[in-house]
Amino acid sequence: MKGIMVQGTSSDVGKSLIATAICRAFANEGIAVAPFKSQNMSNNSYVTIDGKEIGRAQGIQAEAANTAASVWMNPILLKPRSEQQSEIVLLGKAIQTMSGKGYRKSFYEKGLDAISSALAKLDQEYEILVMEGAGSPVEINLKDRELVNMKVAEMADVPVILVADIDRGGVFASIVGTLELMEDHERARVKGLIINKFRGDLSLFTDGVKWLEEKTGIPVLGVLPYLENHMIDGEDSLSLPPASVNRGEKLLDIAVLKPPYISNYSDIEPFYYEQGVAIRWVSHVSEMGSPDAVILPGTKSTIRDLQYFKKAQLDGWLKSYSKEGGTIVGICGGYQMLGMKLIDPHGADTGIAFTSEEGLGLIPAVTTFLKEKTTVRAEGTVNPAAGRSLALSGYEIHLGETVLESSDHYFLFLRDGRAEGYFGNDGRIIGTYLHHLFHNDEWRNEWLNTLRKRKGIPTGKVVPVRSVKNAKYDELASHLMEHLDWPKLKQIIFQWGAEHEMA
């Protein structure tokens, strides 16, 4: 197998971004390349074309690689539901919820089998795998049964590139310390170092590069400048985009509620491409201000996060805001929260059977959480009563079934025959299970222009996010190749592959 694994000295050093850039760089050279992460912990997921669920980062990397995402690219996805438990998604399908201790004890062999099958499948279909580790490869307390770093690099028999984040400080200690904690055979697999997120004059780090190479005996393949506004989705809440800095004289102010177990926050991504739109992430009533619209995003633990919002005094604020004519959109878990009541008879949402919680009462609907999760790509049209009958597409990932009191206010008519979601108050309240609602450029533009007209500011033109995002992949690859020894990286991959195939 030919490939490379990108590991990091810690979480959020830029592994996902670098892996994405490598995927696009190889794809631009006409090489059939695929991303791979054996085990991903994230509530920001991606639905494949066949309706299966994988980590969002691997879906994005597949886009960068110009290939279709599949479950083989991320065979194990862990979706945190509390501080103690995570839902296990195996080969795209949720199978059970377990504690971390239970997972380590009883899932290891099953996980190894899934990883082995995925590697074999991808090896048949692609020339190169760009693999990504997780966290640090030297978490000593977890290392004996790890399923994502050196164990997987050994299974695939690929070399490793170690990435360190200089922006957080301590880059020399983090690299040397990580290498010192590796076993000899693991360290022998590390063939290159990358320093990421450098700010300032790169020439000032020349002595640092020399010291690292002399100390470790491993070449520094590149020092990558800090990349502002790269616009590539992160995989977890550590990578949640900051408040928008899209400044101008006539801004739309959109507040997005930020629950502890936020999921699929990529639903908000398109607004970062819009001129004159500011996004604020809000966790408490004191931060709300006077927004032009409020979005309640998805969550992996709807009832717990609703209780969190109530404790933060956001429930009363939202009710008053709606009564005064405010615009609110709830997506998936946010849609469920807007209803009258949430019922969890099986403990599917909370882990505690027969739990129920009063909703925000802004949509006349009741949500019941079921045992089986819905994961499906979806297409449909907007109810003409809710605006122009525009075609929309996206995906659904949810446990709940939401039943409206009346059929007069459905938001969408889906191709599979279902009526879905809710609109009311002349479109000022929308609820839907359709993730990536705002990725539909024409509909998003109409929604934003409605807000602009209400505010008395000029309307805007449609922003083609998909094409803009595709250009961002190329920019990312160019950034990587400008500051990385690309020929050396390719030499590491192909030389290792040739030598180990012969062996």
Short mmCIF file of C-alpha atoms in Angstrom, two decimals:
data_model
loop_
_atom_site.label_atom_id
_atom_site.label_comp_id
_atom_site.label_asym_id
_atom_site.label_seq_id
_atom_site.Cartn_x
_atom_site.Cartn_y
_atom_site.Cartn_z
CA MET A 1 0.00 0.00 0.00
CA LYS A 2 1.32 3.46 -0.91
CA GLY A 3 0.39 6.34 1.34
CA ILE A 4 1.28 8.62 4.18
CA MET A 5 -0.13 9.16 7.66
CA VAL A 6 -0.35 12.68 9.06
CA GLN A 7 -0.03 12.56 12.84
CA GLY A 8 0.13 15.44 15.29
CA THR A 9 1.80 16.27 18.56
CA SER A 10 -1.70 17.09 19.90
CA SER A 11 -5.25 17.80 18.79
CA ASP A 12 -5.98 20.81 16.55
CA VAL A 13 -2.45 21.18 15.16
CA GLY A 14 -3.84 21.18 11.61
CA LYS A 15 -3.74 17.50 10.65
CA SER A 16 -7.09 17.59 8.86
CA LEU A 17 -6.22 20.71 6.89
CA ILE A 18 -2.84 19.35 5.82
CA ALA A 19 -4.36 16.02 4.83
CA THR A 20 -6.98 17.89 2.79
CA ALA A 21 -4.27 19.88 1.02
CA ILE A 22 -2.25 16.74 0.23
CA CYS A 23 -5.38 15.07 -1.19
CA ARG A 24 -6.05 18.01 -3.53
CA ALA A 25 -2.36 18.28 -4.54
CA PHE A 26 -2.25 14.62 -5.60
CA ALA A 27 -5.65 14.87 -7.31
CA ASN A 28 -4.37 17.86 -9.30
CA GLU A 29 -1.50 15.68 -10.50
CA GLY A 30 -3.95 13.09 -11.81
CA ILE A 31 -3.34 10.52 -9.07
CA ALA A 32 -6.24 8.50 -7.66
CA VAL A 33 -6.04 9.47 -4.00
CA ALA A 34 -8.34 8.82 -1.06
CA PRO A 35 -8.44 10.08 2.53
CA PHE A 36 -8.59 7.72 5.49
CA LYS A 37 -9.12 8.08 9.21
CA SER A 38 -9.75 4.83 11.01
CA GLN A 39 -11.52 6.33 14.02
CA ASN A 40 -12.95 9.82 14.23
CA MET A 41 -14.52 11.48 17.26
CA SER A 42 -16.78 14.26 16.04
CA ASN A 43 -20.38 15.38 15.98
CA ASN A 44 -19.77 17.15 12.67
CA SER A 45 -20.64 14.37 10.28
CA TYR A 46 -21.06 13.85 6.54
CA VAL A 47 -23.63 11.72 4.74
CA THR A 48 -22.33 9.68 1.80
CA ILE A 49 -24.23 9.29 -1.44
CA ASP A 50 -25.68 5.98 -0.20
CA GLY A 51 -26.98 7.55 3.01
CA LYS A 52 -24.22 6.42 5.38
CA GLU A 53 -22.57 8.58 8.05
CA ILE A 54 -18.85 9.37 8.33
CA GLY A 55 -16.73 12.11 9.88
CA ARG A 56 -17.13 15.49 8.23
CA ALA A 57 -13.36 15.88 7.75
CA GLN A 58 -13.11 12.77 5.60
CA GLY A 59 -16.08 13.86 3.51
CA ILE A 60 -14.35 17.20 2.89
CA GLN A 61 -11.05 15.44 2.09
CA ALA A 62 -12.86 13.23 -0.42
CA GLU A 63 -14.22 16.37 -2.09
CA ALA A 64 -10.68 17.75 -2.23
CA ALA A 65 -9.49 14.45 -3.71
CA ASN A 66 -12.18 14.69 -6.42
CA THR A 67 -13.72 11.40 -5.39
CA ALA A 68 -16.95 10.22 -3.78
CA ALA A 69 -16.88 9.83 -0.01
CA SER A 70 -17.49 6.32 1.33
CA VAL A 71 -17.69 4.57 4.70
CA TRP A 72 -14.33 2.94 3.95
CA MET A 73 -12.67 6.34 4.41
CA ASN A 74 -13.82 6.52 8.05
CA PRO A 75 -14.97 3.09 9.25
CA ILE A 76 -15.44 4.17 12.90
CA LEU A 77 -17.11 7.41 13.96
CA LEU A 78 -17.64 8.25 17.64
CA LYS A 79 -20.27 10.91 18.34
CA PRO A 80 -20.13 12.23 21.93
CA ARG A 81 -23.52 12.32 23.64
CA SER A 82 -22.28 13.25 27.10
CA GLU A 83 -18.97 13.52 28.91
CA GLN A 84 -19.05 9.78 29.52
CA GLN A 85 -20.71 8.21 26.49
CA SER A 86 -20.49 8.26 22.70
CA GLU A 87 -22.60 6.81 19.94
CA ILE A 88 -20.62 4.33 17.83
CA VAL A 89 -21.13 4.56 14.08
CA LEU A 90 -19.57 1.51 12.41
CA LEU A 91 -19.22 1.52 8.63
CA GLY A 92 -21.75 4.31 8.38
CA LYS A 93 -24.44 2.91 10.67
CA ALA A 94 -25.07 3.71 14.34
CA ILE A 95 -24.86 0.47 16.32
CA GLN A 96 -24.84 1.39 20.03
CA THR A 97 -23.88 3.91 22.69
CA MET A 98 -21.01 3.06 25.02
CA SER A 99 -18.81 4.58 27.69
CA GLY A 100 -15.15 5.15 26.91
CA LYS A 101 -14.18 2.33 29.24
CA GLY A 102 -16.68 -0.06 27.71
CA TYR A 103 -15.55 0.85 24.22
CA ARG A 104 -11.90 0.14 24.98
CA LYS A 105 -12.77 -3.13 26.67
CA SER A 106 -15.19 -4.70 24.20
CA PHE A 107 -14.84 -2.97 20.81
CA TYR A 108 -11.13 -3.24 20.03
CA GLU A 109 -11.13 -6.45 17.98
CA LYS A 110 -14.28 -5.47 16.09
CA GLY A 111 -12.68 -2.13 15.33
CA LEU A 112 -9.49 -3.74 14.03
CA ASP A 113 -11.54 -5.95 11.70
CA ALA A 114 -13.40 -2.94 10.28
CA ILE A 115 -10.19 -0.99 9.78
CA SER A 116 -8.50 -3.92 8.07
CA SER A 117 -11.45 -4.37 5.70
CA ALA A 118 -11.53 -0.65 4.90
CA LEU A 119 -7.80 -0.50 4.14
CA ALA A 120 -8.06 -3.50 1.84
CA LYS A 121 -11.02 -1.98 0.00
CA LEU A 122 -9.33 1.40 -0.52
CA ASP A 123 -6.07 -0.24 -1.58
CA GLN A 124 -7.94 -1.91 -4.45
CA GLU A 125 -9.49 1.34 -5.67
CA TYR A 126 -6.84 4.03 -5.14
CA GLU A 127 -3.15 4.59 -5.84
CA ILE A 128 -2.40 6.55 -2.65
CA LEU A 129 -4.02 6.88 0.77
CA VAL A 130 -3.64 10.07 2.77
CA MET A 131 -4.26 8.91 6.31
CA GLU A 132 -4.91 11.03 9.37
CA GLY A 133 -4.21 10.25 13.00
CA ALA A 134 -6.01 11.67 16.02
CA GLY A 135 -4.79 13.62 19.02
CA SER A 136 -1.30 12.50 19.92
CA PRO A 137 0.28 9.12 19.05
CA VAL A 138 1.85 8.88 22.51
CA GLU A 139 -1.14 8.96 24.86
CA ILE A 140 0.46 6.39 27.16
CA ASN A 141 -2.73 5.54 29.07
CA LEU A 142 -4.59 4.70 25.83
CA LYS A 143 -1.82 3.38 23.63
CA ASP A 144 -2.18 -0.35 24.27
CA ARG A 145 -5.57 -0.48 22.53
CA GLU A 146 -5.48 2.54 20.22
CA LEU A 147 -7.18 2.32 16.84
CA VAL A 148 -6.09 5.48 15.10
CA ASN A 149 -2.38 6.33 15.19
CA MET A 150 0.73 4.09 15.05
CA LYS A 151 -1.24 0.86 15.22
CA VAL A 152 -3.05 1.80 12.02
CA ALA A 153 0.10 3.12 10.33
CA GLU A 154 1.60 -0.31 10.99
CA MET A 155 -1.48 -2.09 9.63
CA ALA A 156 -1.30 -0.07 6.42
CA ASP A 157 2.51 -0.07 6.51
CA VAL A 158 2.92 3.58 5.59
CA PRO A 159 5.40 6.23 6.74
CA VAL A 160 4.36 9.00 9.12
CA ILE A 161 4.67 12.79 8.99
CA LEU A 162 4.53 14.49 12.40
CA VAL A 163 2.85 17.92 12.57
CA ALA A 164 3.34 20.45 15.37
CA ASP A 165 1.54 23.75 15.97
CA ILE A 166 4.03 26.55 16.64
CA ASP A 167 1.26 29.09 17.29
CA ARG A 168 0.40 27.54 20.66
CA GLY A 169 4.05 27.60 21.82
CA GLY A 170 6.39 24.85 22.96
CA VAL A 171 6.96 23.47 19.47
CA PHE A 172 10.45 22.10 20.18
CA ALA A 173 9.37 20.32 23.35
CA SER A 174 6.24 18.94 21.73
CA ILE A 175 8.16 17.42 18.82
CA VAL A 176 11.10 16.05 20.80
CA GLY A 177 8.85 14.86 23.62
CA THR A 178 6.52 13.05 21.22
CA LEU A 179 9.43 11.30 19.50
CA GLU A 180 11.04 10.39 22.84
CA LEU A 181 7.85 8.69 23.99
CA MET A 182 7.63 6.55 20.86
CA GLU A 183 9.02 3.05 20.76
CA ASP A 184 12.01 2.55 18.47
CA HIS A 185 10.03 0.87 15.69
CA GLU A 186 7.43 3.65 15.80
CA ARG A 187 9.99 6.40 15.64
CA ALA A 188 11.64 4.68 12.65
CA ARG A 189 8.35 5.16 10.78
CA VAL A 190 8.42 8.98 11.22
CA LYS A 191 10.07 10.29 8.05
CA GLY A 192 9.30 13.98 8.15
CA LEU A 193 8.27 16.93 10.35
CA ILE A 194 5.95 19.83 9.52
CA ILE A 195 5.77 23.03 11.55
CA ASN A 196 2.30 24.53 11.15
CA LYS A 197 0.65 27.91 11.88
CA PHE A 198 3.81 30.01 11.80
CA ARG A 199 3.29 33.78 12.10
CA GLY A 200 5.84 36.33 10.93
CA ASP A 201 9.11 36.13 9.03
CA LEU A 202 9.85 32.51 8.07
CA SER A 203 13.58 33.25 7.87
CA LEU A 204 13.59 33.73 11.63
CA PHE A 205 12.95 30.01 12.07
CA THR A 206 15.91 28.82 10.00
CA ASP A 207 17.95 28.05 13.13
CA GLY A 208 14.95 26.23 14.58
CA VAL A 209 14.73 23.97 11.54
CA LYS A 210 18.46 23.22 11.77
CA TRP A 211 18.21 22.41 15.49
CA LEU A 212 15.25 20.07 15.02
CA GLU A 213 16.89 18.17 12.19
CA GLU A 214 20.15 17.78 14.14
CA LYS A 215 18.35 16.79 17.34
CA THR A 216 15.91 14.31 15.80
CA GLY A 217 17.64 13.17 12.62
CA ILE A 218 14.35 13.72 10.79
CA PRO A 219 13.97 16.29 7.98
CA VAL A 220 11.67 19.27 8.42
CA LEU A 221 9.59 19.13 5.23
CA GLY A 222 8.17 22.57 5.65
CA VAL A 223 7.19 25.48 7.87
CA LEU A 224 3.63 26.45 6.95
CA PRO A 225 2.49 30.04 7.59
CA TYR A 226 -0.68 30.57 9.57
CA LEU A 227 -3.50 30.42 7.04
CA GLU A 228 -6.31 32.88 7.71
CA ASN A 229 -9.84 32.24 6.43
CA HIS A 230 -9.05 28.95 4.71
CA MET A 231 -12.78 28.13 4.95
CA ILE A 232 -12.24 24.37 5.13
CA ASP A 233 -14.49 22.62 7.66
CA GLY A 234 -12.95 21.34 10.86
CA GLU A 235 -13.95 18.04 12.36
CA ASP A 236 -14.76 18.99 15.93
CA SER A 237 -15.62 21.84 18.27
CA LEU A 238 -11.94 22.74 18.68
CA SER A 239 -12.12 23.83 15.05
CA LEU A 240 -15.40 25.72 15.33
CA PRO A 241 -15.09 28.89 13.23
CA PRO A 242 -14.66 32.10 15.24
CA ALA A 243 -17.14 34.92 15.11
CA SER A 244 -17.25 36.30 11.59
CA VAL A 245 -14.96 39.26 10.97
CA ASN A 246 -16.78 40.15 7.76
CA ARG A 247 -16.96 43.87 8.44
CA GLY A 248 -18.81 46.58 6.52
CA GLU A 249 -21.11 49.54 6.97
CA LYS A 250 -24.33 47.61 6.37
CA LEU A 251 -24.10 44.21 8.00
CA LEU A 252 -26.65 41.54 8.67
CA ASP A 253 -26.13 40.27 12.20
CA ILE A 254 -26.90 36.54 12.59
CA ALA A 255 -26.66 34.92 16.02
CA VAL A 256 -26.07 31.16 16.12
CA LEU A 257 -26.77 29.41 19.41
CA LYS A 258 -23.85 27.23 20.50
CA PRO A 259 -24.90 24.21 22.59
CA PRO A 260 -22.34 21.96 24.32
CA TYR A 261 -23.08 19.02 22.00
CA ILE A 262 -23.37 20.98 18.75
CA SER A 263 -23.31 18.81 15.63
CA ASN A 264 -23.10 19.50 11.92
CA TYR A 265 -22.15 23.12 12.43
CA SER A 266 -21.03 23.04 8.79
CA ASP A 267 -24.65 24.09 8.17
CA ILE A 268 -23.45 27.63 9.00
CA GLU A 269 -20.40 27.54 6.71
CA PRO A 270 -21.95 29.30 3.65
CA PHE A 271 -22.46 32.54 5.57
CA TYR A 272 -18.69 32.94 5.88
CA TYR A 273 -18.56 33.39 2.10
CA GLU A 274 -21.22 36.12 2.11
CA GLN A 275 -20.24 39.78 2.07
CA GLY A 276 -21.98 41.94 4.64
CA VAL A 277 -23.03 39.03 6.86
CA ALA A 278 -21.68 38.70 10.40
CA ILE A 279 -21.96 35.42 12.33
CA ARG A 280 -21.88 35.38 16.13
CA TRP A 281 -21.77 32.21 18.24
CA VAL A 282 -23.87 32.75 21.36
CA SER A 283 -24.13 30.71 24.56
CA HIS A 284 -25.91 33.06 27.01
CA VAL A 285 -28.71 35.60 26.93
CA SER A 286 -26.26 38.37 27.82
CA GLU A 287 -24.58 37.87 24.42
CA MET A 288 -27.70 38.03 22.25
CA GLY A 289 -27.94 41.74 21.47
CA SER A 290 -30.38 42.57 18.64
CA PRO A 291 -29.69 40.13 15.79
CA ASP A 292 -31.45 40.17 12.44
CA ALA A 293 -31.90 36.40 12.69
CA VAL A 294 -31.18 33.54 15.07
CA ILE A 295 -30.20 30.01 14.03
CA LEU A 296 -30.51 26.98 16.31
CA PRO A 297 -28.16 24.33 14.87
CA GLY A 298 -28.10 20.58 15.25
CA THR A 299 -27.06 18.79 18.41
CA LYS A 300 -26.19 15.22 19.39
CA SER A 301 -28.10 15.59 22.66
CA THR A 302 -31.20 17.67 22.03
CA ILE A 303 -32.84 17.52 25.45
CA ARG A 304 -29.62 18.15 27.38
CA ASP A 305 -28.76 21.11 25.15
CA LEU A 306 -32.29 22.49 25.45
CA GLN A 307 -31.90 22.33 29.21
CA TYR A 308 -28.57 24.13 28.83
CA PHE A 309 -30.23 26.93 26.85
CA LYS A 310 -32.93 27.26 29.47
CA LYS A 311 -30.32 27.54 32.22
CA ALA A 312 -28.62 30.24 30.12
CA GLN A 313 -31.99 32.09 30.06
CA LEU A 314 -32.24 31.86 26.29
CA ASP A 315 -35.71 30.30 26.25
CA GLY A 316 -37.51 33.42 27.45
CA TRP A 317 -35.42 35.63 25.18
CA LEU A 318 -36.28 33.54 22.09
CA LYS A 319 -39.98 33.63 22.88
CA SER A 320 -39.95 37.41 23.25
CA TYR A 321 -37.80 37.82 20.14
CA SER A 322 -40.27 35.75 18.10
CA LYS A 323 -43.26 37.63 19.49
CA GLU A 324 -41.65 40.90 18.42
CA GLY A 325 -41.22 39.63 14.84
CA GLY A 326 -37.74 38.12 15.00
CA THR A 327 -36.55 35.54 12.47
CA ILE A 328 -35.61 32.09 13.80
CA VAL A 329 -34.43 28.99 11.92
CA GLY A 330 -34.02 25.64 13.68
CA ILE A 331 -32.16 22.81 11.97
CA CYS A 332 -32.50 19.21 13.16
CA GLY A 333 -32.08 19.36 16.96
CA GLY A 334 -32.76 23.10 16.78
CA TYR A 335 -36.03 22.32 14.99
CA GLN A 336 -36.97 19.83 17.71
CA MET A 337 -36.28 22.40 20.43
CA LEU A 338 -38.66 24.91 18.82
CA GLY A 339 -41.62 22.55 19.31
CA MET A 340 -44.05 22.14 22.19
CA LYS A 341 -42.63 18.98 23.73
CA LEU A 342 -39.84 16.42 23.33
CA ILE A 343 -40.45 12.82 24.43
CA ASP A 344 -37.71 10.19 24.83
CA PRO A 345 -39.50 6.92 25.60
CA HIS A 346 -36.52 4.64 24.91
CA GLY A 347 -33.72 6.87 26.17
CA ALA A 348 -32.48 7.24 22.60
CA ASP A 349 -31.59 10.92 23.10
CA THR A 350 -30.78 11.14 26.82
CA GLY A 351 -29.90 7.56 27.75
CA ILE A 352 -32.75 7.65 30.27
CA ALA A 353 -36.04 6.05 29.22
CA PHE A 354 -39.32 7.99 29.59
CA THR A 355 -37.59 11.37 29.76
CA SER A 356 -39.54 14.35 28.45
CA GLU A 357 -38.94 18.09 28.23
CA GLU A 358 -41.06 21.09 27.39
CA GLY A 359 -39.89 22.73 24.17
CA LEU A 360 -39.66 26.43 23.39
CA GLY A 361 -43.25 26.43 22.18
CA LEU A 362 -42.65 28.34 18.95
CA ILE A 363 -43.73 25.55 16.61
CA PRO A 364 -46.96 23.56 17.19
CA ALA A 365 -45.29 20.15 17.08
CA VAL A 366 -44.23 17.24 19.30
CA THR A 367 -41.01 15.30 18.78
CA THR A 368 -40.63 11.66 19.82
CA PHE A 369 -37.18 10.10 19.79
CA LEU A 370 -37.05 6.68 18.14
CA LYS A 371 -34.57 3.82 18.44
CA GLU A 372 -33.51 3.89 14.80
CA LYS A 373 -31.66 6.84 13.29
CA THR A 374 -32.60 8.34 9.93
CA THR A 375 -29.57 9.04 7.70
CA VAL A 376 -30.50 9.89 4.14
CA ARG A 377 -29.72 12.30 1.33
CA ALA A 378 -32.79 14.39 0.63
CA GLU A 379 -34.13 16.49 -2.23
CA GLY A 380 -37.34 18.43 -2.58
CA THR A 381 -38.98 21.78 -3.21
CA VAL A 382 -40.04 24.62 -0.96
CA ASN A 383 -43.75 24.76 -0.22
CA PRO A 384 -45.05 27.52 -2.55
CA ALA A 385 -46.88 28.99 0.44
CA ALA A 386 -43.47 29.54 2.08
CA GLY A 387 -41.99 31.36 -0.91
CA ARG A 388 -40.84 30.48 -4.39
CA SER A 389 -40.99 26.74 -5.12
CA LEU A 390 -37.21 26.39 -5.22
CA ALA A 391 -35.45 23.02 -5.40
CA LEU A 392 -33.44 22.20 -2.28
CA SER A 393 -31.07 19.36 -1.44
CA GLY A 394 -29.23 18.25 1.69
CA TYR A 395 -29.26 15.35 4.10
CA GLU A 396 -30.97 14.16 7.27
CA ILE A 397 -29.34 12.67 10.37
CA HIS A 398 -31.76 12.38 13.28
CA LEU A 399 -33.40 10.07 15.79
CA GLY A 400 -36.52 12.14 16.33
CA GLU A 401 -39.84 12.12 14.52
CA THR A 402 -41.59 15.50 14.63
CA VAL A 403 -45.34 15.64 14.13
CA LEU A 404 -47.04 18.98 13.41
CA GLU A 405 -50.51 19.78 14.72
CA SER A 406 -51.53 20.97 11.24
CA SER A 407 -50.45 20.10 7.72
CA ASP A 408 -50.91 23.70 6.57
CA HIS A 409 -47.39 24.80 7.44
CA TYR A 410 -45.00 22.23 5.97
CA PHE A 411 -41.77 23.80 4.78
CA LEU A 412 -40.70 21.24 2.15
CA PHE A 413 -42.17 18.62 -0.15
CA LEU A 414 -39.54 15.91 -0.59
CA ARG A 415 -39.08 13.71 -3.64
CA ASP A 416 -39.76 10.58 -1.62
CA GLY A 417 -43.29 11.84 -1.00
CA ARG A 418 -42.84 13.20 2.50
CA ALA A 419 -43.83 16.66 3.65
CA GLU A 420 -41.14 17.99 5.98
CA GLY A 421 -40.41 20.83 8.35
CA TYR A 422 -42.39 23.90 9.37
CA PHE A 423 -42.73 27.53 8.38
CA GLY A 424 -44.83 30.17 10.12
CA ASN A 425 -45.14 33.84 10.99
CA ASP A 426 -44.74 34.76 7.31
CA GLY A 427 -41.52 32.79 7.12
CA ARG A 428 -40.04 34.30 10.27
CA ILE A 429 -39.96 30.85 11.87
CA ILE A 430 -38.58 27.85 9.98
CA GLY A 431 -37.84 24.40 11.31
CA THR A 432 -36.40 21.54 9.27
CA TYR A 433 -34.43 18.31 9.46
CA LEU A 434 -32.62 19.26 6.24
CA HIS A 435 -28.94 19.74 7.00
CA HIS A 436 -27.15 21.97 4.47
CA LEU A 437 -30.30 24.00 3.96
CA PHE A 438 -28.14 27.12 3.64
CA HIS A 439 -25.81 25.42 1.16
CA ASN A 440 -28.57 25.90 -1.42
CA ASP A 441 -27.27 29.14 -2.90
CA GLU A 442 -30.42 30.55 -4.45
CA TRP A 443 -32.60 29.84 -1.42
CA ARG A 444 -29.96 31.21 0.98
CA ASN A 445 -29.75 34.38 -1.11
CA GLU A 446 -33.52 34.85 -1.01
CA TRP A 447 -33.58 34.32 2.77
CA LEU A 448 -30.76 36.82 3.29
CA ASN A 449 -32.37 39.34 0.96
CA THR A 450 -35.60 39.10 2.94
CA LEU A 451 -33.61 40.06 6.04
CA ARG A 452 -31.87 42.85 4.13
CA LYS A 453 -35.18 44.31 2.93
CA ARG A 454 -36.54 44.28 6.47
CA LYS A 455 -33.43 46.12 7.62
CA GLY A 456 -33.57 48.58 4.73
CA ILE A 457 -30.21 47.70 3.22
CA PRO A 458 -29.37 46.72 -0.40
CA THR A 459 -30.01 43.16 -1.51
CA GLY A 460 -27.16 40.88 -2.57
CA LYS A 461 -26.38 38.55 -5.46
CA VAL A 462 -26.18 34.77 -5.33
CA VAL A 463 -22.80 33.49 -4.07
CA PRO A 464 -21.93 30.11 -5.66
CA VAL A 465 -20.43 28.50 -2.56
CA ARG A 466 -19.56 25.16 -4.17
CA SER A 467 -17.40 26.71 -6.89
CA VAL A 468 -15.85 29.17 -4.44
CA LYS A 469 -15.08 26.31 -2.07
CA ASN A 470 -13.53 24.25 -4.86
CA ALA A 471 -11.21 27.16 -5.59
CA LYS A 472 -10.32 27.19 -1.89
CA TYR A 473 -9.13 23.58 -2.18
CA ASP A 474 -6.79 24.64 -4.99
CA GLU A 475 -5.56 27.61 -2.96
CA LEU A 476 -4.91 25.30 -0.02
CA ALA A 477 -2.92 22.87 -2.17
CA SER A 478 -0.89 25.76 -3.64
CA HIS A 479 -0.18 27.06 -0.14
CA LEU A 480 1.07 23.64 0.90
CA MET A 481 3.29 23.12 -2.13
CA GLU A 482 4.76 26.62 -1.85
CA HIS A 483 6.02 26.04 1.68
CA LEU A 484 6.54 22.27 1.71
CA ASP A 485 9.23 20.16 0.08
CA TRP A 486 6.66 18.44 -2.13
CA PRO A 487 9.19 16.33 -4.10
CA LYS A 488 10.64 15.08 -0.81
CA LEU A 489 7.19 14.15 0.51
CA LYS A 490 6.43 12.19 -2.67
CA GLN A 491 9.83 10.50 -2.46
CA ILE A 492 9.06 9.36 1.10
CA ILE A 493 5.73 7.86 -0.01
CA PHE A 494 6.89 6.11 -3.16
CA GLN A 495 10.25 4.95 -1.84
CA TRP A 496 8.67 3.46 1.29
CA GLY A 497 5.97 1.82 -0.80
CA ALA A 498 8.44 0.32 -3.27
CA GLU A 499 10.81 -0.98 -0.59
CA HIS A 500 8.05 -2.53 1.51
CA GLU A 501 6.25 -4.09 -1.45
CA MET A 502 9.51 -5.80 -2.39
CA ALA A 503 9.97 -6.94 1.20
#
